[in-house]
Structure formats: C-alpha cells, structure tokens
XYZ file of C-alpha atoms in Angstrom:
746
model
C 64.941 82.624 152.742
C 62.797 83.649 149.747
C 61.136 86.321 151.828
C 64.519 87.747 152.823
C 65.633 87.984 149.154
C 62.411 89.749 148.155
C 62.881 92.189 151.028
C 66.474 92.992 149.974
C 65.440 93.476 146.294
C 62.650 95.787 147.340
C 64.998 97.867 149.452
C 67.475 98.192 146.521
C 64.698 99.208 144.101
C 63.350 101.767 146.540
C 66.840 103.204 146.927
C 67.280 103.484 143.171
C 63.931 105.188 142.730
C 64.724 107.579 145.531
C 68.124 108.340 143.911
C 66.625 109.366 140.519
C 66.460 113.097 139.734
C 63.769 114.649 137.521
C 65.106 116.974 134.807
C 62.510 119.035 132.945
C 62.135 122.251 130.996
C 61.370 123.823 127.604
C 63.156 124.459 124.315
C 62.514 127.572 122.206
C 64.420 129.591 119.630
C 65.674 133.137 120.077
C 62.400 134.462 118.662
C 60.349 132.644 121.275
C 59.074 129.967 118.911
C 58.502 126.439 120.292
C 60.992 123.843 119.079
C 59.519 120.336 118.914
C 61.725 117.298 118.392
C 64.865 118.797 119.935
C 67.282 116.307 121.490
C 68.076 116.869 125.187
C 70.644 114.682 126.943
C 73.235 114.684 129.679
C 76.679 114.881 128.168
C 78.622 111.587 128.320
C 75.473 109.785 129.460
C 72.678 107.757 127.911
C 70.010 109.670 129.846
C 67.879 112.076 127.809
C 64.735 112.636 125.759
C 63.154 114.780 123.014
C 60.956 117.862 123.334
C 57.276 117.357 122.593
C 54.912 119.425 120.425
C 54.756 122.109 123.130
C 58.545 122.330 123.367
C 58.536 120.691 126.811
C 60.719 117.815 127.948
C 61.283 115.714 131.078
C 63.332 112.668 132.015
C 64.818 111.014 135.093
C 68.466 110.212 135.746
C 70.521 108.512 138.426
C 73.562 110.683 137.662
C 74.800 112.879 140.532
C 76.864 116.008 140.879
C 77.882 118.586 138.271
C 76.887 117.785 134.689
C 76.270 119.391 131.286
C 72.801 119.275 129.771
C 72.959 119.439 125.956
C 70.150 120.564 123.618
C 70.419 120.180 119.845
C 68.106 120.578 116.885
C 68.593 120.571 113.118
C 69.196 124.104 111.863
C 70.200 125.453 115.285
C 73.412 125.787 117.214
C 73.931 123.127 119.878
C 73.694 124.544 123.391
C 75.207 123.231 126.647
C 74.083 124.368 130.103
C 75.610 123.331 133.463
C 73.319 121.608 135.982
C 73.763 120.250 139.522
C 72.117 116.872 140.012
C 71.220 116.327 143.651
C 67.985 115.292 145.303
C 65.727 118.042 143.951
C 64.213 118.308 140.493
C 66.068 120.408 137.905
C 64.092 122.905 135.804
C 65.891 124.510 132.891
C 65.002 126.428 129.716
C 66.915 126.356 126.450
C 66.914 129.188 123.908
C 68.609 127.934 120.737
C 70.110 130.222 118.123
C 69.536 129.472 114.468
C 72.517 128.023 112.630
C 73.676 130.290 109.800
C 73.912 128.378 106.521
C 73.820 129.135 102.810
C 70.464 127.499 102.170
C 68.611 129.640 104.691
C 70.706 132.793 104.857
C 69.786 136.153 103.419
C 71.438 137.066 100.099
C 73.571 140.215 100.024
C 72.368 141.643 96.723
C 74.176 145.010 96.666
C 71.688 146.213 94.065
C 72.654 143.659 91.415
C 70.828 141.567 88.825
C 72.404 138.181 88.221
C 72.165 135.856 85.229
C 73.454 132.378 85.989
C 72.348 128.776 85.792
C 73.893 127.848 89.144
C 73.787 130.585 91.742
C 71.143 131.307 94.319
C 69.205 134.517 93.841
C 69.367 134.466 90.047
C 67.057 136.916 88.270
C 67.879 135.776 84.720
C 69.363 132.581 83.369
C 72.379 132.676 81.093
C 70.412 131.676 77.978
C 67.930 134.517 78.524
C 70.557 136.818 77.065
C 70.575 134.829 73.830
C 66.796 134.392 73.474
C 65.427 137.861 74.256
C 63.632 139.255 71.210
C 65.196 142.440 69.872
C 68.523 141.870 71.611
C 70.062 139.863 68.743
C 72.201 137.938 71.272
C 73.833 141.200 72.369
C 74.550 141.209 76.105
C 74.078 144.954 76.534
C 70.776 144.928 74.606
C 69.370 142.331 77.008
C 70.583 144.362 79.985
C 68.573 147.283 78.558
C 65.372 145.347 79.293
C 66.171 145.501 83.027
C 65.267 148.430 85.292
C 67.800 151.237 85.447
C 69.284 150.687 81.980
C 68.102 152.879 79.126
C 68.351 152.485 75.373
C 70.100 155.369 73.621
C 69.655 154.522 69.962
C 72.320 156.811 68.516
C 75.178 155.789 70.808
C 76.619 152.531 72.134
C 77.207 151.866 75.815
C 75.356 151.246 79.048
C 73.419 154.267 80.319
C 72.484 153.512 83.905
C 70.298 155.632 86.199
C 71.064 158.955 84.567
C 74.735 158.163 84.000
C 76.628 158.579 80.750
C 78.148 155.611 78.900
C 81.580 156.410 80.361
C 80.221 155.833 83.875
C 79.746 152.067 83.372
C 82.530 149.486 83.286
C 82.313 145.995 81.782
C 84.498 143.285 83.280
C 85.484 139.803 82.076
C 86.882 137.431 84.708
C 87.863 140.321 86.946
C 89.569 142.582 84.402
C 88.139 145.605 82.604
C 87.479 145.421 78.861
C 88.670 148.768 77.543
C 86.627 148.697 74.306
C 83.742 146.305 74.885
C 81.681 147.818 72.057
C 82.587 148.205 68.411
C 84.032 151.632 67.620
C 81.632 154.556 67.376
C 79.955 155.608 64.148
C 78.117 158.977 64.222
C 74.417 158.503 64.909
C 74.506 154.671 64.894
C 74.654 152.619 68.085
C 77.171 149.759 68.029
C 76.740 146.307 69.582
C 79.064 144.536 71.981
C 81.989 142.544 70.626
C 81.581 139.373 72.681
C 79.191 136.438 72.305
C 76.974 135.615 75.311
C 77.862 131.935 74.839
C 81.369 132.675 76.146
C 79.995 133.281 79.627
C 78.462 131.177 82.374
C 77.497 134.048 84.657
C 76.495 137.695 84.367
C 76.117 140.125 87.261
C 74.688 143.539 86.400
C 74.887 146.105 89.179
C 72.852 149.237 88.548
C 74.444 150.904 91.571
C 76.003 150.282 94.959
C 78.387 147.688 93.577
C 81.151 145.820 95.417
C 84.356 147.435 96.706
C 86.237 144.880 94.608
C 85.590 147.125 91.595
C 86.079 150.791 90.857
C 86.461 153.505 88.225
C 82.729 153.543 87.462
C 80.452 156.292 88.767
C 77.253 154.410 87.957
C 77.463 150.725 87.164
C 79.471 147.542 86.676
C 78.606 144.612 84.415
C 80.682 141.584 85.427
C 80.962 138.574 83.103
C 82.393 135.200 84.135
C 83.699 132.980 81.339
C 82.966 129.282 81.027
C 85.178 126.708 82.667
C 86.009 123.419 80.936
C 83.105 122.306 78.664
C 81.361 118.982 79.201
C 82.244 117.574 75.772
C 84.141 118.402 72.616
C 82.089 120.328 70.089
C 82.268 121.643 66.529
C 80.063 124.626 65.682
C 79.121 126.214 62.355
C 76.851 129.218 61.860
C 75.492 130.743 58.643
C 73.471 133.904 58.061
C 73.066 136.639 55.421
C 75.118 138.745 57.842
C 77.954 136.402 58.816
C 79.612 133.008 58.713
C 81.246 131.451 61.744
C 83.063 128.266 62.710
C 84.321 127.150 66.108
C 85.831 124.163 67.877
C 86.069 123.145 71.522
C 88.250 120.116 72.264
C 88.088 118.514 75.716
C 90.820 116.176 76.952
C 89.886 112.572 77.722
C 90.483 113.105 81.443
C 88.199 116.185 81.456
C 91.011 118.178 83.066
C 91.758 120.549 80.172
C 90.335 121.962 76.962
C 91.206 124.284 74.140
C 89.152 126.020 71.503
C 89.054 128.606 68.783
C 86.537 130.329 66.539
C 86.500 132.539 63.475
C 83.733 134.876 62.366
C 83.385 136.882 59.177
C 80.714 139.571 59.137
C 79.857 141.333 55.883
C 76.623 143.263 55.412
C 76.673 143.481 51.594
C 73.918 140.902 51.062
C 71.864 142.136 54.008
C 71.979 145.775 52.902
C 70.777 144.812 49.429
C 67.823 143.014 50.987
C 67.149 145.688 53.617
C 67.867 149.222 52.293
C 69.638 151.534 54.726
C 69.007 155.275 55.144
C 72.697 156.249 55.314
C 74.800 155.516 52.248
C 77.240 152.799 53.274
C 79.782 153.440 50.528
C 82.083 150.976 52.272
C 80.112 147.941 53.413
C 80.763 147.015 57.070
C 83.241 144.144 56.953
C 84.687 142.533 60.099
C 86.956 139.580 60.809
C 87.042 138.139 64.322
C 89.132 135.323 65.756
C 89.438 134.095 69.316
C 91.002 131.212 71.201
C 90.875 129.777 74.690
C 92.745 127.286 76.814
C 91.633 125.989 80.201
C 92.916 123.404 82.636
C 92.188 122.224 86.156
C 94.874 122.098 88.807
C 95.259 119.304 91.353
C 93.357 121.146 94.089
C 90.230 122.050 92.085
C 91.775 125.219 90.754
C 91.151 126.501 87.221
C 93.496 128.354 84.883
C 91.979 130.095 81.854
C 93.398 132.112 78.985
C 91.255 133.873 76.408
C 92.472 135.889 73.414
C 90.320 137.939 71.039
C 91.239 139.835 67.874
C 89.030 141.836 65.526
C 89.641 144.016 62.491
C 87.023 145.864 60.515
C 86.275 148.616 58.041
C 83.218 150.636 57.096
C 82.275 153.887 55.406
C 79.047 155.855 55.624
C 77.887 159.209 54.302
C 74.909 161.486 54.817
C 73.769 164.675 53.079
C 75.528 167.776 54.384
C 73.358 170.216 56.305
C 75.800 173.064 55.719
C 75.775 173.032 51.914
C 73.031 171.659 49.683
C 74.344 168.989 47.313
C 77.386 168.025 49.373
C 77.948 164.910 51.478
C 79.561 164.300 54.850
C 81.563 161.070 54.583
C 82.912 159.062 57.514
C 85.204 156.046 57.180
C 86.631 153.850 59.913
C 89.302 151.193 60.091
C 89.572 149.446 63.439
C 91.775 146.852 65.098
C 91.035 145.501 68.547
C 92.806 143.024 70.807
C 91.833 141.681 74.216
C 93.675 138.954 76.106
C 92.737 137.767 79.570
C 94.410 135.277 81.916
C 92.687 134.164 85.098
C 93.523 131.659 87.804
C 91.583 130.632 90.867
C 92.755 128.136 93.456
C 91.468 126.826 96.767
C 94.339 126.906 99.237
C 92.718 124.954 102.056
C 91.403 125.982 105.470
C 88.843 128.304 103.862
C 91.346 130.260 101.737
C 90.947 130.960 98.024
C 92.958 133.111 95.627
C 91.925 134.709 92.327
C 94.586 136.134 90.018
C 93.813 137.892 86.738
C 95.696 139.873 84.127
C 94.685 141.383 80.805
C 95.898 143.365 77.820
C 93.579 145.597 75.786
C 94.516 147.366 72.571
C 92.386 149.430 70.220
C 93.361 151.340 67.100
C 90.971 153.590 65.181
C 91.823 155.203 61.855
C 89.110 157.732 61.073
C 88.779 159.903 57.987
C 85.993 162.432 57.470
C 85.471 164.370 54.264
C 83.075 166.768 52.629
C 82.320 165.231 49.223
C 80.622 166.479 46.076
C 77.963 164.725 43.991
C 80.678 162.540 42.432
C 81.763 161.498 45.950
C 85.111 163.236 45.597
C 86.691 165.341 48.323
C 85.764 169.015 48.077
C 88.735 171.422 48.025
C 88.977 174.319 50.459
C 85.806 176.436 50.279
C 86.882 179.156 52.727
C 83.659 178.459 54.614
C 85.014 177.468 58.011
C 82.133 175.219 59.126
C 82.504 173.185 55.926
C 86.290 173.126 55.776
C 86.608 172.109 59.430
C 84.333 169.117 58.867
C 87.146 167.215 57.198
C 89.837 165.668 59.383
C 91.821 162.499 59.966
C 92.409 160.847 63.320
C 94.655 157.948 64.242
C 94.017 156.919 67.846
C 95.704 154.145 69.834
C 94.748 152.881 73.282
C 96.702 150.398 75.382
C 95.604 149.078 78.745
C 97.455 146.584 80.950
C 95.817 145.302 84.126
C 96.874 142.976 86.930
C 94.718 141.917 89.857
C 94.824 139.658 92.929
C 91.885 138.860 95.223
C 92.138 136.619 98.299
C 89.084 135.124 100.031
C 88.967 133.698 103.532
C 85.873 131.868 104.698
C 85.312 131.633 108.436
C 82.504 130.620 110.722
C 79.632 129.071 108.824
C 79.491 131.267 105.706
C 81.207 134.500 106.694
C 83.790 135.667 104.174
C 86.415 138.370 103.978
C 87.943 139.418 100.653
C 90.899 141.659 100.063
C 93.278 142.403 97.249
C 94.866 144.929 94.940
C 95.014 145.830 91.274
C 97.015 148.038 88.918
C 96.086 149.535 85.542
C 98.431 151.119 83.058
C 96.669 153.193 80.391
C 98.566 154.692 77.456
C 96.675 156.706 74.819
C 98.163 158.409 71.778
C 96.614 160.118 68.774
C 97.388 162.169 65.674
C 94.651 164.612 64.695
C 95.015 166.495 61.416
C 92.690 169.144 60.027
C 92.940 172.306 57.966
C 94.425 173.950 61.063
C 97.410 171.588 61.176
C 98.676 168.404 62.808
C 98.043 167.868 66.517
C 99.748 164.832 68.064
C 99.020 163.983 71.681
C 99.701 161.318 74.261
C 98.573 160.719 77.809
C 99.479 158.013 80.335
C 97.981 157.020 83.654
C 99.153 154.459 86.192
C 96.243 153.603 88.456
C 96.494 151.406 91.524
C 93.958 150.347 94.116
C 93.638 148.244 97.243
C 90.333 146.949 98.534
C 88.732 144.874 101.259
C 85.227 143.599 101.849
C 83.497 141.210 104.233
C 80.235 139.258 104.230
C 79.186 139.061 107.869
C 76.129 136.946 108.706
C 74.878 138.103 112.073
C 71.912 135.722 111.850
C 70.236 133.847 109.023
C 68.029 136.902 108.621
C 70.591 139.689 108.948
C 73.812 140.179 107.003
C 76.209 143.096 106.676
C 78.745 143.770 103.932
C 81.216 146.545 104.773
C 83.884 147.437 102.248
C 86.483 150.026 101.421
C 88.539 150.877 98.356
C 91.654 153.060 98.219
C 92.740 154.387 94.816
C 95.540 156.481 93.341
C 96.006 157.952 89.865
C 99.438 159.064 88.672
C 97.867 161.329 86.050
C 95.805 163.199 88.629
C 98.422 162.731 91.350
C 95.488 162.222 93.710
C 94.309 159.502 96.094
C 90.842 158.719 97.391
C 89.157 156.470 99.944
C 85.788 154.995 98.946
C 83.708 153.266 101.664
C 80.897 150.899 100.680
C 78.259 149.112 102.756
C 75.241 146.848 102.286
C 72.810 145.642 104.957
C 70.334 142.861 104.103
C 67.449 141.582 106.222
C 65.399 138.498 105.394
C 61.648 138.978 105.796
C 60.531 135.500 104.788
C 61.609 132.382 102.962
C 62.054 134.169 99.634
C 61.870 137.869 100.463
C 64.260 140.424 101.907
C 65.153 144.107 102.064
C 68.591 145.581 101.423
C 70.054 149.024 102.019
C 73.191 150.036 100.103
C 75.515 152.999 100.439
C 78.767 153.817 98.753
C 81.115 156.472 97.435
C 82.305 155.872 93.879
C 85.178 157.593 92.105
C 86.311 157.697 88.507
C 89.196 159.304 86.651
C 87.947 161.838 84.056
C 88.173 160.822 80.407
C 91.832 161.046 79.472
C 91.140 163.091 76.329
C 90.421 166.026 78.632
C 93.673 165.536 80.550
C 96.252 165.911 77.778
C 97.566 169.140 79.294
C 97.433 167.611 82.795
C 95.082 170.171 84.360
C 94.868 170.227 88.177
C 91.615 168.267 88.502
C 90.441 165.600 90.913
C 88.534 162.328 90.624
C 84.889 162.462 89.598
C 82.607 161.361 92.428
C 79.103 160.008 92.937
C 77.468 158.905 96.205
C 74.866 156.113 96.028
C 71.923 155.469 98.365
C 69.743 152.449 97.479
C 66.848 150.649 99.170
C 65.703 147.309 97.706
C 62.869 144.901 98.385
C 62.914 141.616 96.510
C 61.082 138.314 96.413
C 62.855 135.568 94.468
C 61.655 131.989 94.105
C 62.003 129.388 91.384
C 58.769 130.624 89.799
C 58.458 134.320 90.587
C 60.722 137.328 90.930
C 59.621 140.721 92.192
C 61.972 143.579 92.925
C 61.436 147.230 93.735
C 64.291 149.675 94.246
C 64.422 153.298 95.283
C 67.686 155.140 94.738
C 69.389 158.488 95.021
C 72.702 159.287 93.343
C 74.506 162.500 94.219
C 77.106 163.690 91.707
C 79.483 165.630 93.920
C 82.241 166.254 91.387
C 81.798 166.176 87.601
C 83.979 167.602 84.856
C 83.237 171.052 83.429
C 84.747 172.257 80.160
C 84.915 175.601 78.407
C 83.175 176.077 75.054
C 86.097 178.048 73.693
C 88.824 175.857 75.196
C 87.694 172.202 75.551
C 90.916 171.290 77.367
C 90.232 173.930 80.038
C 88.538 171.770 82.653
C 87.565 171.800 86.322
C 85.617 169.741 88.856
C 82.843 172.316 89.113
C 80.236 169.974 87.618
C 77.449 168.502 89.725
C 74.155 166.693 89.440
C 71.780 164.131 90.869
C 69.685 161.135 89.854
C 66.809 159.688 91.842
C 63.981 157.349 91.085
C 62.185 154.085 91.601
C 62.380 150.841 89.615
C 60.130 147.771 89.393
C 60.824 144.287 88.054
C 58.417 141.344 87.863
C 59.051 137.921 86.349
C 56.612 135.003 86.215
C 57.539 131.519 84.985
C 54.674 129.539 86.535
C 51.242 131.014 85.846
C 51.129 129.785 82.247
C 52.631 126.457 81.209
C 55.954 126.793 79.357
C 55.375 130.550 79.245
C 57.792 133.020 80.778
C 57.588 136.794 80.915
C 59.066 139.761 82.716
C 58.044 143.378 83.073
C 60.314 146.240 84.078
C 59.663 149.912 84.736
C 61.952 152.804 85.658
C 61.131 156.301 86.835
C 64.121 158.635 86.649
C 64.460 162.220 87.828
C 67.941 163.423 86.936
C 69.728 166.670 86.190
C 73.358 167.586 85.750
C 75.607 170.497 84.887
C 78.747 169.061 83.319
C 81.011 169.293 80.266
C 79.844 172.303 78.229
C 76.314 172.443 79.679
C 75.131 175.946 80.519
C 72.673 174.957 83.267
C 71.566 172.161 85.579
C 69.318 170.189 83.206
C 68.144 166.704 82.287
C 70.883 165.231 80.047
C 70.303 164.085 76.471
C 70.780 160.405 77.330
C 68.106 160.196 80.049
C 64.358 159.557 79.712
C 62.024 160.149 82.648
C 59.977 156.973 82.148
C 61.075 153.728 80.499
C 60.144 150.073 80.560
C 60.109 146.685 78.868
C 57.848 143.675 78.500
C 59.581 140.433 77.502
C 57.597 137.300 76.579
C 58.906 133.770 75.947
C 56.846 130.734 74.949
C 58.449 127.327 74.398
C 56.861 124.111 73.104
C 58.958 121.287 74.529
C 57.501 118.562 72.301
C 58.309 120.446 69.109
C 61.488 122.107 70.443
C 60.131 125.423 69.205
C 60.134 128.810 70.917
C 58.592 132.207 70.227
C 59.832 135.404 71.871
C 58.442 138.928 71.959
C 59.643 142.138 73.544
C 58.192 145.615 73.828
C 60.545 148.423 74.807
C 59.450 151.987 75.393
C 60.523 155.298 76.891
C 59.340 158.867 77.027
C 61.161 161.461 74.944
C 64.721 162.542 75.734
C 66.111 166.095 75.674
C 68.007 167.286 72.612
C 70.047 170.397 71.866
C 68.263 172.984 69.725
C 70.581 175.845 68.654
C 67.544 177.887 67.596
C 66.682 178.340 71.279
C 68.021 181.016 73.578
C 70.697 179.927 76.037
C 68.189 180.102 78.903
C 66.138 177.415 77.126
C 69.034 174.960 77.024
C 67.822 171.362 76.461
C 64.126 172.089 77.003
C 63.048 170.278 73.807
C 62.102 166.584 73.817
C 62.068 163.905 71.145
C 58.929 161.898 70.532
C 58.427 158.851 72.756
C 60.356 155.735 71.784
C 58.723 152.347 71.324
C 59.650 149.129 69.575
C 57.996 145.718 69.287
C 60.395 142.900 68.489
C 59.826 139.268 67.557
C 62.006 136.187 67.298
C 61.554 132.459 67.022
C 63.963 129.624 67.581
C 63.627 126.037 66.418
C 65.903 123.234 67.575
C 65.679 120.386 65.059
C 68.034 117.479 64.516
C 69.706 117.628 61.079
C 71.511 114.355 60.503
C 73.974 114.006 63.356
C 74.011 117.744 63.964
C 72.068 119.592 66.628
C 70.644 122.665 64.950
C 69.278 125.996 66.104
C 67.346 128.066 63.578
C 66.733 131.677 64.597
C 64.529 134.283 62.921
C 64.157 137.786 64.320
C 62.405 141.017 63.357
C 63.019 144.269 65.224
C 60.423 147.067 65.212
C 57.748 144.784 63.766
C 55.121 147.535 63.445
C 57.484 150.045 61.838
C 57.076 152.545 64.668
C 58.713 155.890 64.055
C 61.873 156.316 66.107
C 63.700 159.636 66.509
C 66.779 159.668 68.741
C 67.583 163.361 68.261
C 68.451 165.910 65.594
C 71.477 167.189 63.695
C 71.452 170.912 62.934
C 73.107 172.984 60.271
C 75.623 175.564 61.394
C 74.704 178.066 58.643
C 71.646 177.193 56.511
C 68.225 178.403 57.646
C 64.633 177.747 56.644
C 61.980 180.306 55.736
C 61.325 180.963 59.438
C 64.950 181.850 60.026
C 65.681 178.675 61.994
C 68.707 176.509 61.339
C 67.643 173.492 59.279
C 67.886 170.048 60.800
C 67.653 166.314 60.083
C 66.377 163.504 62.268
C 68.669 160.913 63.840
C 66.937 157.619 63.060
C 67.914 153.950 62.956
C 69.692 152.993 59.712
C 66.541 151.052 58.715
C 62.961 151.225 59.962
C 62.998 147.478 60.540
C 65.890 145.103 60.979
C 65.898 141.367 60.353
C 67.966 138.389 61.399
C 68.035 134.855 60.031
C 70.631 132.320 61.049
C 71.224 128.605 61.392
C 73.698 127.197 63.873
C 74.897 123.594 63.719
C 76.838 121.780 66.407
C 78.302 118.309 66.633
C 79.268 116.760 69.929
C 76.950 118.403 72.474
C 73.178 118.057 72.454
C 71.834 121.257 74.023
C 68.193 120.211 73.810
C 67.841 119.532 77.533
C 69.675 122.767 78.327
C 67.178 124.711 76.233
C 64.255 122.833 77.760
C 65.485 123.578 81.288
C 65.932 127.227 80.408
C 62.288 127.493 79.416
C 60.794 125.627 82.377
C-alpha cells in the first residue's frame, strides 16, 4: 500500500512540474539602460520575481491561458504586456518609460532669474535682496547686479538688454505697479518705493517672459507678497535718514493676520553730515504708510489686501548753464497710492483660480524756475532759452486693473493656464509756461486674453507654448503675440532652454494726446540658455537677440507728430556664476553682460547705440557670515564701459559718438544681529563708492554760452555725493529671525 501511495504522489508531482511554464526576459528603459530591481509579476497572481543586476528575470508559473505580465519600477510608468501561457517558455522584453515628476523634471525657465526661499531652480534667495552691498535694500538695485540689467545713474528704472526704462514692467501679485519708483528728479536716480521684506518671491525675466504678462517690450519683474506670517511681530527702525514702526498681528488660529507700518524719511541730518553737490533748498521729506490684511479660506485659499500711500516734497537747484550767476530750481510735491487685492483658491480636481485687482494713483506738482543770487524768481529776460526754462506742471495718473487666471493641472505635472485682464489708464495734466496754459488728458482701455501650457513630454523635455491677444482703445488696434519655450535636461542639475516670443507695448501716452494713427510698439525675442543649478553652485550663460520691429519716432519741431518708423536691435551674451560651497560661510556671485545694441527712435537722427546702454558691464558680489557671532560682511563691485551722450558741439552725422568714462563702484556693508533685551536686533552699516571713484553719467550743455574754443559749455552729471552712507538699527519683538539669517548664508 505504501508503495502505491508513493507512486501516485510521484505521478502528481511529475504532472505539476510538466505543467509549469518558464517566463523570462529583460527590463530596460527607453534609453536602453538596464533596470535592476524591477518587479515582474502575472496580474492577479502571486507568481513573479525581480530583475537582476543585468536587467534579466525568470520565473515559473502553473497559470495557463491568456494573462497580463506586469513590470513596475520606482520612477517609471508601470507597463502591462499580454502573454499566452501554454507549454512553451515565454520570452518577453520590457521597455519602461520614465515617470514625469516635479523632483526629476526639467525646469521651464523662460529666461528668468528667481529669488525665493521655497521654489526649485532659485538663483537668489529672498534675503539676498536685502543684504547686497550697495543696493541699500532696494529691489531694483539688487536686480542690477544680475546679467542683462544695467545701472543708469541719472535715471530711475530697469534698463534691460538695451531697452529703455519704459520697456520694463514691475508687477505685485499679478497687477502692474504704475509708479514703482519715486518720481523723477533731473539727473538723480530714484529708488523703488517698496520694501523687499514685503515679498516672499521675486522673478526677474530679462526677456522671453510668460504670455500671462504683456505691455513690456523688454522685461518683467514679478513680486509675490507674503502670505500669513508665522507669528505676531512689532518692528521699529531708526536711522539718520528715517524712522519707521510696524506691526503684524496673527490670529490665534493662524488663519488670518493684519498689519500696518509708518515710515518718515527726512534727509536734513544726513545732508548736514554728507554734503551734497546740488543745493537741496527743500530737504527731501517723505511720509509713507501701508496696511495689509490676509486670511485663509477653508480650502487652502488665501485672500490678501495691501494698501500703500506716500506723500513727499523736495527742492533742488543747480547753477544755470545759460546765464552765469543764475540758478535752475526744481521743486516737486508728490502723492502716490497703490492698492492691491489678490485671491487664490484651489477648486479641486487639479483646478486653481487666481483673481487680482489694483488701483494706482500718482500726482506730481512740479515747479521749475530760473532764480537769481537771492534765490528769487527772475522776471522775463526776453532770452527764450532762459525764459522757457520756467514752467509748472500738475500731472495726474490713474490706473485700474482687474485680472483672472485659471490653472488646470493634468497628467503628472502638466499644466494649462488661461485668463484675461483689463486696464483702464486715465492721465491728465496742466502745463503752464511763458507761452500759455496747456491742459491735456488721455485715456486708454486695454484688454487682453492669454493662454499658456507647461507640457512635459519626458522628464528631460518640456515645452511651453503660449499666446496673448491684446487690444487698446486708444490705438484702436489689436495684436496677437505668440510665445514659446523649449527646455531639455542634460543632467541632474543642468539643462538648455530656447525661448521665442513677440512682445507688444502701447507707446507712452504723452505722445498720444492728439490720438495719432500709430500702432503698438513691437520687439521679437530669441534666447538660448544653458544653466546648471544645484544647492551649492549656479552657472548660467545666455545668448539673445532682440529685434525692434516697430518703435516710436517723433519730430524735433513737433514732438506730438509721431509714427512707427523707429527700429533697432539688441544682441549679446550674458554669464552668471554663484558659489556657496568652496569657502565656508562665504557666498559670492559674478555676472557679466556683453551688449551690442542700436536703435533709431524718438528724435534720434540715426541708428545708434542709445544713451542708456553700455557695451560691457558686470558685477562681483561677496557675502561672508560668521554664524557664531551672528555677523556678516558684504562687498560688491559694479562696473561698465562708458555710455553714449549727446554732444551738441558735434555735427549731426556724429550723433551720439561720444562716450562717458567707464563706471565703477566698490560698495561695503556689514550687518550684526545681536539680542538687545527681549528684542531681536539688526544693525546695518553701509558705504557706497568706498574708494571715491569718479563717476560721470553724462553731461548737461548750455544752449547759448560758449567757451574760448567756441564750444557750448557743459557740466558733468554726477551722483549727488561722491560717497553715500547708511546706518540703521532695526528692532523686532515676536519673531526671532536668527535662524532665517543663518539659513540664508549657508
């Protein structure tokens, strides 16, 4: 009996072994690379195995008939292949496609530099803006240390890749700030109005920017305000230049906050300590107040409102070049208002909405006079160039903007964005001179629709197509502006990007008072970028070409006679290198820009290099921080070759052939973060132009007085002082920013 049972068991075992089918094969990725450790199994079965170090696998199964063989591996899309399990072995090969995800995917840069403490691909951190020597916590001054942005010492604004200041737009939470800089003063560059500590993120695009924005031929600087702070905080700041106080109050449930601040700036003490070349007969005096309110919605949405108000006065005079012993006096009274509301909400299923609205208002009251030695207005002299120097101007600018952007995320990380915005601009002015009173007003209703998509073809290849459609009621014209960016990942931290786009802008409204039949200004961008970004190193090189297809041309005799006959180009190459690892607690970056640009626009008489463009420019920024002592030292060196300037002693054929001397400035600052009682303190000391290098931004010429050689006399345009200084102490209660400052310097 025992023998019979053993015989039956043997027969059953032999049958089972004969019924097993061998399944074998290999697993590779779509680039032919071996994938070890991939899971291979029959669907709805326990039979399976893993691929070995050669990518091969094999296992036996007793399953029969049609089945699905499944291969999976971390970072790759799961793949299923049909197999027929019979009596013969099954040989099959898997080629797995890489899963597209945010950690591994290429970054679509679109030619931008980003400053943020959170986002991938960051070139600068947010606090870099506040700690760069020579920038004096001015956002635009820090941007000028990056490739593509040039310093123009006699005029405020962003001058990007051969573009004028009007060709750059600055945006806060999606809406344009109509007067980001303090109002112009002849020959003296003005700083930006807003503190960098208001913002959590900064994206500076030197060209090829997103279709979500428009009305900028050259560049967009986008600022994102802070959400709800971590803790309540009281801040006080004191300096020979200003006094400031601010409060941020956070609700107990961390779902809402409100805050306000007040700043009084008066340069009386500073100008006594540091003599100024111009005579500031009315000391610059400014009062600034702002407030904010933020709250979170139930579905992780955020609503924010920010309101800013500033009023200020100043008066400055310089010796007249048209009559020895007389003075040209300029006085300014300014009021500025900016209010922004923004709301973002996740709607579920990959949908998100961003809504923003803003109001901008600016009022300038300007009075210019020719004054005698007693600083009294000179009566009519019957010398036209002197009498026409005096005038008064009251100018008002209103801008209302509304904007909606909807995002839809699909697939792994693909995104489509679309939306619309409207602007309503209303300008009015009253200009009075010896020739009479000239009131004017001009209005423009601008509307635009836009769409853009981030399409990740693979982890290495991404495409961003976009389009923007715009219409201006003042021009009564419409345009269509396509944009595109293609990015390819070369390695873990490196990639190349190609950008193309058409960019339109409405001409300055002061030229459109008589509503001439002109069209949008236009520039076409072509950009190629290579970048390597890691936590320790950043290297970026960009080559660009910008074709100005349509610029404004004016007549010398009739400035309001305009056309779109202007043209120009800008091309060049830019380098950026940042190193935060080589030396302990030492951080530095180096930037260089080569620019070849010419244009024939406004009242230019030829295609020439414009007065605001230097052929070569660069910066070196150094930061050293001692964590133990909470002490930091910063240095920056900014330089550029000479810029063209207008010389009326030249013949017309020699228009803008003269150059200023090269510009250079070494700047130093230190910051110390002690604990004073219960207050967290920041002490800042800064010196600009440490070595007293001579800086000439251009020349002013007389219209009638000549020297012994018969040339019209001139005076240099220089900074108000050879050196400038800053000393301030900032105290805060409630938030210890020590770790934040340490992290920023690591």
